[in-house]
Amino acid sequence: MDPAYRALGRAQSVRWTSTGVVLEAPPARLEIRCLAPDLIRVELIPRPDLPEPLPFSRSETEFPPPAVTQEEQDGRLILATEAVRVEIETDPIRLTFRDGEGRVIDRDDPELGMGWRYETVHTFRQAQPGERVYGLGEKTGHLDKRGRRWTMWARDVLPHLPTTDPLYQAIPFYLVWKEGRVHGFFLENTFRSHFDMDSDGSGRYHIWAEGGRLVYYLLAGPTFPQVLERYTQLTGRMPLPPRWSLGYHQSRWGYLTQQEVAEVARTFRERRLPCDVIHLDIDYMDGFRVFTWHPNRFPDPEALCARLKEQGFRVVTIVDPGVKKDPSYAFFQEGLEAGLYVEAPSGEPVTGQVWPGEVHFPDFLQERTRRWWGDAHRALLDRGVAGIWNDMNEPVIFDARDEDRTLPETAVHRTDQGEVRQHREVHNLYGLLMGKATYEGLRRLRPEERPFLLTRSGFAGIQRYAAVWTGDNSSWWEHLAMSIPMLLNLGLSGVAFVGPDIGGFSEDATPELMVRWMQLGAFYPFCRNHSAKTFRRQEPWTFGPEVEALAREALELRYQLLPYLYTRFWEAHTRGWPIMRPLVWHAPDDPVAARTEDAFFVGADLLVAPVLQPGARERLVYLPQGEWVDFWTGTCYEGGAHQVVEAPLERIPLFVRAGAALPLGPVIQHTGEAGWARLILRLFPGTRPSRWQGTLYEDDGASLAYEQGVSSRRSLQVTVETDRLLLEVGEPQGPYRPDREVIQVELPFLAEPPRQVRLDGRAVPTATLVDRERNLLRVALSQEGAHRLEIAW
Ligand code: MIG
């Protein structure tokens, strides 16, 4: 380490506080506080004059003070909760975190500890052999983030390669897995920061930020769900999005005219390709002025949105942060007169070149700017726009001097108290603050509706405001494959509603790539096909009838899965769990699962093993312990092993946890279609005894009534015995009732007709239930009440 590095030295005084301890080691001070039994906050203040971190990554959750014990033992201070024991050596100051059984969770490097070097603040942590690292937001590369150095600095790079870093999102949070135990580390620092995760094999994680205090949170776990629940309690959870946003989104830069958009929409319906959303990229605007419409190319947006709505489409429009410097443009003038733009140290607003030509950038750090910006969305919503897409919010400047292409680090932002904060401190927050402005504006403008916002840039906590797409990928097989670890780690970083551009943004997709990407895309939490102007179009029919047919099947499958998916969104909303999960999430003790990045779970019961190579018609898939049923054929596989499975071009390898009941919907063209509330519970019993439990969550999918508990939650249980299957469906909890009378239970892949079927204690003649041609047993349960269905052979 550099000789200018000053490691924290001896504590000259120690003061216990109600839930922690403060150590003085002049000029520095160290504060340790237990926020919850499994959540410890550590703050190193190298110089007394350094302000607190900007608070925007945190949610407003209050943590009730946990019970702590505080003692001195052999010259060490011991601060303990029921879950964590923090051992503090005082000369020099070094921390060790242990769990209730005394195992080391995480500890300072004994030599380097934590400290500072001029403006920068550092922590060096011991990296144990066998540890794997996950999270860190939107990163290229493998699922396991160990062995490389990562930077947090929101950045637009085109094209990005498997080694490119950083990208658009900056989420300074990671998880460490070792032998089935997991803990988390969150750096609450908005300056440019670096995570050297043992890149030189020295056995250290070196985390440092280019300014501010060193504030971090140790999340003790020890399971993935516990770490994510805590992390999202700290940084917030995703509100439930409107149901339509779970449908398929079609986008392209650029749909140049209103007619073209109408034509695309019409073609979807004509060809019976399910779709809910059409995105309008920058060409709808008048000279790229935000909150305007092009007078010739989009002369009547109201009519366009209304016509599309009749056909079951919602319109999402792009909004970039740069405001065109144009004295005749009222919105620009308002911002100028009110002093709402980011300034140079001289006091002049900073000018940069982006799509509109010269622009100024709103200073979203200020509440009054956020209000002004949020309210301006009226110009879009009043025309019928349903959702907003934030782009370029790193923010990007085309003509900036450095390779980061953004505002100068010395540019001036102001807090609501009028304090100056330099861009170097606010940069990583810019997308999050724009998201906050937009989300809060949408809530004000449409107080009865759930906002939909999509963003490219963000920081820890972005899940409170927006879904995230992963920016400008390319139509390459490498990017198809890379989307999996990228989305999995975003999910582990608290951002559940995520997806890349299906088909790839730049370059020309081949028909086969398009098929495989639509098949995988049907399982992305955020499912949008998008492509760039100068490259091949990617609407499903543009590749000919075979691709179109296969894309239709993929989309039909997604729409059938919506009841299952929606319940996963509810889990993300209430617990912060990812929707798309790495295998290790559900197989934490399995070292093979811990490095699997070519397959993933959606929720607990679906294991997706997409085809990631051209020409492949079979693939190797690792199935964790347990039994797995092929969704398409009913073939049962024993887990804990690799299996070779068929993967014809027609379908994506898909496995259901044996014993599960999958809630499925009908094939529909869009989520507003009459009949979407039909529900099928499809059973996948497997070949041996099992017990399975699940939940079905439903609500109106559109309003905010769910925040007041207007929803329906239903327990599902399946017990499989040698010659008997029992399905128990609980009574709906909560006041919401979907518009349907019955729930259809389906048992596919029936080898032989059952001897007896009993519903709620009464025998039902089996002959009427069996569809022999399709080897399917079907029983209708009434929507109301609790039910018990027994099938015996
Ligand atoms: O400079 O609005 O990532 O999705 O189509 C490129 C045009 C600006 C970048 C976004 C992309 C979008 C494009 N934008």
PDB file of C-alpha atoms and ligand atoms in Angstrom, residues 156 168 252-253 281-282 318 320 355 389 391-392 398 456 469 471-472 501 505 528 530-532, ligand 1:
ATOM      1  CA  ASP A 156     -22.718   5.031 -20.655  1.00  0.00           C
ATOM      2  CA  TYR A 168     -24.892   2.620 -15.992  1.00  0.00           C
ATOM      3  CA  ARG A 252     -37.437   0.420 -31.250  1.00  0.00           C
ATOM      4  CA  TRP A 253     -35.318   3.448 -31.789  1.00  0.00           C
ATOM      5  CA  ASP A 281     -37.981   6.575 -28.230  1.00  0.00           C
ATOM      6  CA  ILE A 282     -36.637  10.121 -28.711  1.00  0.00           C
ATOM      7  CA  ILE A 318     -38.636   8.198 -23.192  1.00  0.00           C
ATOM      8  CA  ASP A 320     -33.905  12.351 -21.098  1.00  0.00           C
ATOM      9  CA  TRP A 355     -29.524  14.859 -28.629  1.00  0.00           C
ATOM     10  CA  TRP A 389     -38.592   5.610 -19.624  1.00  0.00           C
ATOM     11  CA  ASP A 391     -32.457   7.339 -20.465  1.00  0.00           C
ATOM     12  CA  MET A 392     -29.111   9.182 -20.581  1.00  0.00           C
ATOM     13  CA  PHE A 398     -21.480  13.717 -25.893  1.00  0.00           C
ATOM     14  CA  ARG A 456     -30.958   3.150 -17.202  1.00  0.00           C
ATOM     15  CA  TRP A 469     -32.962  -2.246 -18.186  1.00  0.00           C
ATOM     16  CA  GLY A 471     -28.611  -0.462 -21.527  1.00  0.00           C
ATOM     17  CA  ASP A 472     -26.992  -0.867 -24.879  1.00  0.00           C
ATOM     18  CA  ASP A 501     -32.923  -5.417 -24.537  1.00  0.00           C
ATOM     19  CA  PHE A 505     -29.732  -3.231 -29.104  1.00  0.00           C
ATOM     20  CA  ARG A 528     -38.846  -5.755 -23.616  1.00  0.00           C
ATOM     21  CA  HIS A 530     -35.607  -3.056 -28.213  1.00  0.00           C
ATOM     22  CA  SER A 531     -33.203  -2.282 -31.044  1.00  0.00           C
ATOM     23  CA  ALA A 532     -31.219   0.585 -32.460  1.00  0.00           C
TER      24      ALA A 532
HETATM   25  O1  MIG B   1     -27.454   7.972 -27.437  1.00  0.00           O
HETATM   26  O2  MIG B   1     -32.699   7.251 -27.289  1.00  0.00           O
HETATM   27  O3  MIG B   1     -29.755   3.120 -24.138  1.00  0.00           O
HETATM   28  O4  MIG B   1     -32.113   2.414 -25.451  1.00  0.00           O
HETATM   29  O5  MIG B   1     -32.688   3.744 -27.849  1.00  0.00           O
HETATM   30  C1  MIG B   1     -28.329   6.876 -27.433  1.00  0.00           C
HETATM   31  C2  MIG B   1     -31.873   6.495 -28.127  1.00  0.00           C
HETATM   32  C3  MIG B   1     -29.545   7.218 -26.644  1.00  0.00           C
HETATM   33  C4  MIG B   1     -29.585   5.084 -25.499  1.00  0.00           C
HETATM   34  C5  MIG B   1     -30.491   4.045 -24.904  1.00  0.00           C
HETATM   35  C6  MIG B   1     -31.252   3.374 -26.002  1.00  0.00           C
HETATM   36  C7  MIG B   1     -32.034   4.388 -26.794  1.00  0.00           C
HETATM   37  C8  MIG B   1     -31.095   5.455 -27.350  1.00  0.00           C
HETATM   38  N1  MIG B   1     -30.349   6.065 -26.258  1.00  0.00           N
END
